[in-house]
Tab-separated table of C-alpha atoms in Angstrom:
chain	number	residue	atom	x	y	z
A	1	MET	CA	4.296	7.946	46.427
A	2	ALA	CA	7.155	7.145	44.061
A	3	VAL	CA	6.733	8.381	40.491
A	4	ARG	CA	8.732	7.025	37.567
A	5	LEU	CA	10.250	10.062	35.825
A	6	SER	CA	12.036	8.406	32.899
A	7	VAL	CA	12.810	5.037	31.321
A	8	VAL	CA	15.648	4.179	28.955
A	9	GLU	CA	15.859	0.741	27.372
A	10	THR	CA	19.133	-0.295	25.788
A	11	VAL	CA	21.166	-3.320	24.773
A	12	VAL	CA	24.691	-3.729	26.105
A	13	SER	CA	27.583	-5.966	25.142
A	14	PRO	CA	29.319	-6.787	28.420
A	15	SER	CA	33.061	-6.293	28.627
A	16	PHE	CA	34.550	-9.364	30.318
A	17	ARG	CA	31.025	-10.270	31.544
A	18	THR	CA	30.522	-6.830	33.118
A	19	PHE	CA	28.798	-3.561	32.350
A	20	TRP	CA	28.855	-0.374	34.385
A	21	LEU	CA	26.358	2.405	34.958
A	22	HIS	CA	28.472	5.363	35.971
A	23	CYS	CA	29.024	9.105	35.875
A	24	ARG	CA	31.970	10.064	33.710
A	25	GLY	CA	34.370	12.200	35.704
A	26	GLN	CA	38.059	12.764	36.162
A	27	ASP	CA	38.720	9.421	37.897
A	28	TYR	CA	35.916	7.346	36.393
A	29	LEU	CA	38.141	4.464	35.227
A	30	GLU	CA	39.513	3.975	38.750
A	31	VAL	CA	35.991	4.127	40.193
A	32	MET	CA	34.725	1.570	37.657
A	33	THR	CA	37.625	-0.738	38.532
A	34	ALA	CA	36.839	-0.360	42.240
A	35	ALA	CA	33.147	-1.147	41.642
A	36	ALA	CA	34.074	-4.298	39.698
A	37	GLY	CA	36.352	-5.343	42.555
A	38	ARG	CA	33.519	-4.977	45.060
A	39	THR	CA	31.057	-7.268	43.333
A	40	ASP	CA	29.307	-9.475	45.854
A	41	ALA	CA	27.609	-12.868	45.709
A	42	GLU	CA	24.936	-11.404	43.421
A	43	ASP	CA	27.639	-9.980	41.123
A	44	VAL	CA	26.896	-6.300	41.806
A	45	GLY	CA	29.462	-3.820	43.148
A	46	PHE	CA	29.173	-0.152	44.109
A	47	ALA	CA	31.967	2.427	44.345
A	48	GLY	CA	31.620	6.206	44.247
A	49	SER	CA	29.932	7.071	40.967
A	50	ALA	CA	29.740	3.548	39.485
A	51	VAL	CA	27.850	0.305	39.829
A	52	ALA	CA	29.335	-2.796	38.176
A	53	VAL	CA	27.000	-5.589	37.100
A	54	ARG	CA	28.423	-8.982	36.150
A	55	THR	CA	26.499	-10.918	33.544
A	56	VAL	CA	26.180	-14.561	32.536
A	57	THR	CA	26.728	-13.733	28.876
A	58	ASP	CA	30.147	-12.529	27.788
A	59	ALA	CA	30.167	-12.621	24.013
A	60	GLY	CA	26.507	-11.696	23.594
A	61	SER	CA	24.184	-8.843	24.352
A	62	VAL	CA	21.882	-8.257	27.303
A	63	ARG	CA	18.935	-5.933	27.686
A	64	VAL	CA	19.122	-3.198	30.297
A	65	THR	CA	16.353	-0.870	31.449
A	66	VAL	CA	17.271	2.216	33.474
A	67	GLU	CA	14.430	3.894	35.359
A	68	ILE	CA	14.673	7.186	37.219
A	69	TRP	CA	12.207	7.589	40.096
A	70	SER	CA	11.188	10.534	42.275
A	71	ARG	CA	11.882	8.404	45.376
A	72	GLN	CA	12.605	4.778	46.210
A	73	PRO	CA	10.144	2.521	44.354
A	74	MET	CA	8.620	-0.490	46.051
A	75	VAL	CA	9.241	-4.055	44.910
A	76	LEU	CA	5.724	-5.083	43.974
A	77	SER	CA	4.183	-8.506	44.469
A	78	ASP	CA	3.363	-8.721	40.748
A	79	GLU	CA	7.046	-8.229	39.856
A	80	PRO	CA	8.221	-10.757	37.238
A	81	ARG	CA	10.366	-13.556	38.691
A	82	PHE	CA	13.946	-12.366	39.252
A	83	GLU	CA	17.210	-13.876	40.471
A	84	TYR	CA	18.177	-10.991	42.740
A	85	ALA	CA	17.556	-7.357	43.613
A	86	VAL	CA	20.542	-5.551	45.174
A	87	GLU	CA	20.504	-1.970	46.477
A	88	GLY	CA	23.281	0.540	46.989
A	89	GLU	CA	24.108	4.220	46.435
A	90	LEU	CA	25.992	6.269	43.864
A	91	GLU	CA	27.222	9.845	43.770
A	92	LEU	CA	26.419	11.312	40.335
A	93	PRO	CA	28.130	14.734	40.387
A	94	ALA	CA	27.698	15.538	36.683
A	95	GLY	CA	23.907	15.125	36.820
A	96	GLN	CA	23.942	12.313	34.277
A	97	TRP	CA	24.626	8.608	33.897
A	98	CYS	CA	26.072	6.497	31.082
A	99	ILE	CA	26.769	2.891	30.127
A	100	ASP	CA	29.839	2.644	27.900
A	101	GLU	CA	28.941	-0.902	26.765
A	102	SER	CA	25.565	0.211	25.367
A	103	HIS	CA	24.753	-0.110	21.673
A	104	ASP	CA	23.019	3.301	21.919
A	105	SER	CA	25.377	6.242	21.368
A	106	GLY	CA	23.142	8.510	23.479
A	107	VAL	CA	23.490	6.179	26.458
A	108	GLN	CA	27.254	5.985	25.880
A	109	ALA	CA	27.498	9.794	25.809
A	110	GLY	CA	25.374	10.299	28.929
A	111	VAL	CA	21.717	10.702	29.892
A	112	SER	CA	20.653	13.635	32.077
A	113	LEU	CA	19.051	12.962	35.432
A	114	PRO	CA	15.746	14.839	35.928
A	115	GLY	CA	16.793	15.577	39.526
A	116	GLY	CA	20.272	16.771	38.567
A	117	ALA	CA	23.535	16.022	40.323
A	118	GLY	CA	23.615	14.346	43.708
A	119	ARG	CA	23.448	11.075	45.579
A	120	TYR	CA	21.152	8.370	44.197
A	121	GLY	CA	19.880	5.084	45.506
A	122	VAL	CA	20.145	2.252	43.002
A	123	ARG	CA	18.388	-1.094	42.793
A	124	VAL	CA	19.797	-3.642	40.333
A	125	THR	CA	17.372	-6.454	39.477
A	126	ALA	CA	18.466	-9.448	37.371
A	127	TYR	CA	16.146	-11.567	35.271
A	128	ASN	CA	16.593	-14.910	33.466
A	129	GLN	CA	20.204	-15.533	34.479
A	130	GLN	CA	19.518	-19.163	35.350
A	131	ARG	CA	17.652	-19.713	32.066
A	132	VAL	CA	20.655	-18.423	30.105
A	133	THR	CA	23.136	-20.370	32.251
A	134	ASP	CA	21.204	-23.603	31.672
A	135	LEU	CA	21.076	-22.960	27.928
A	136	ILE	CA	24.827	-22.307	27.742
A	137	GLU	CA	25.503	-25.516	29.700
A	138	GLU	CA	23.414	-27.509	27.196
A	139	TYR	CA	25.967	-26.526	24.537
A	140	ALA	CA	29.033	-26.867	26.784
A	141	GLU	CA	31.271	-28.144	23.998
A	142	ASP	CA	30.090	-25.701	21.316
A	143	PHE	CA	30.438	-22.048	22.348
A	144	VAL	CA	29.254	-20.709	18.980
A	145	ALA	CA	26.074	-22.809	19.133
A	146	ALA	CA	25.509	-21.741	22.757
A	147	MET	CA	25.695	-18.050	21.853
A	148	ALA	CA	23.398	-18.617	18.857
A	149	ALA	CA	20.865	-20.283	21.174
A	150	VAL	CA	21.104	-17.407	23.664
A	151	ARG	CA	20.588	-14.842	20.891
A	152	ALA	CA	17.585	-16.809	19.607
A	153	LEU	CA	15.733	-16.464	22.929
A	154	PRO	CA	12.728	-14.137	22.847
A	155	ALA	CA	13.541	-10.807	24.532
A	156	ALA	CA	11.357	-11.640	27.551
A	157	GLU	CA	13.316	-14.869	28.158
A	158	GLY	CA	16.855	-13.552	27.641
A	159	GLU	CA	19.218	-12.218	30.275
A	160	ARG	CA	18.165	-8.721	31.298
A	161	TYR	CA	18.617	-6.180	34.064
A	162	ARG	CA	16.622	-3.300	35.481
A	163	LEU	CA	18.424	-0.469	37.260
A	164	GLN	CA	16.202	1.876	39.240
A	165	LEU	CA	17.673	5.179	40.480
A	166	TRP	CA	16.166	7.707	42.899
A	167	PRO	CA	17.546	10.742	44.719
A	168	VAL	CA	18.480	10.279	48.391
A	169	GLY	CA	19.306	12.728	51.145
A	170	ARG	CA	17.150	15.531	49.747
A	171	GLY	CA	13.924	17.093	50.921
A	172	ARG	CA	10.801	15.550	49.451
């Protein structure tokens, strides 16, 4: 049975409509660039120690929850409605993860993984993208008003992402 070991909730300001969960290492900028270049139809890309997530909102903030699990969690039938759930793998050799675009300095600096360094499965789940897209389109001619409307959404209705990580390739 999968057990959730930790949860971190943060707010990020995407950089050019993208944020990255990654492990800071010697070549992390190249790896982040590669992950952004590998984004697929669901706007998620994996490369080495980074996952790039494209967002609808560029000039605003999105909520991100990062969960660390003991093993791969199931997608439950009572899961809130989501646009997509994409899975891949990362190598996290420093035993921590970070999101540079976070408003939380602890998340920017790096959060330790309970399982330490190694290879991790990752599931990226996106919520409310269509709701935010529709709202922005309502204000097509007035970008400032569109961003104000997006920021005025209740947290549960705004654009948000959940990233679930679990160790892979280890004994259980």
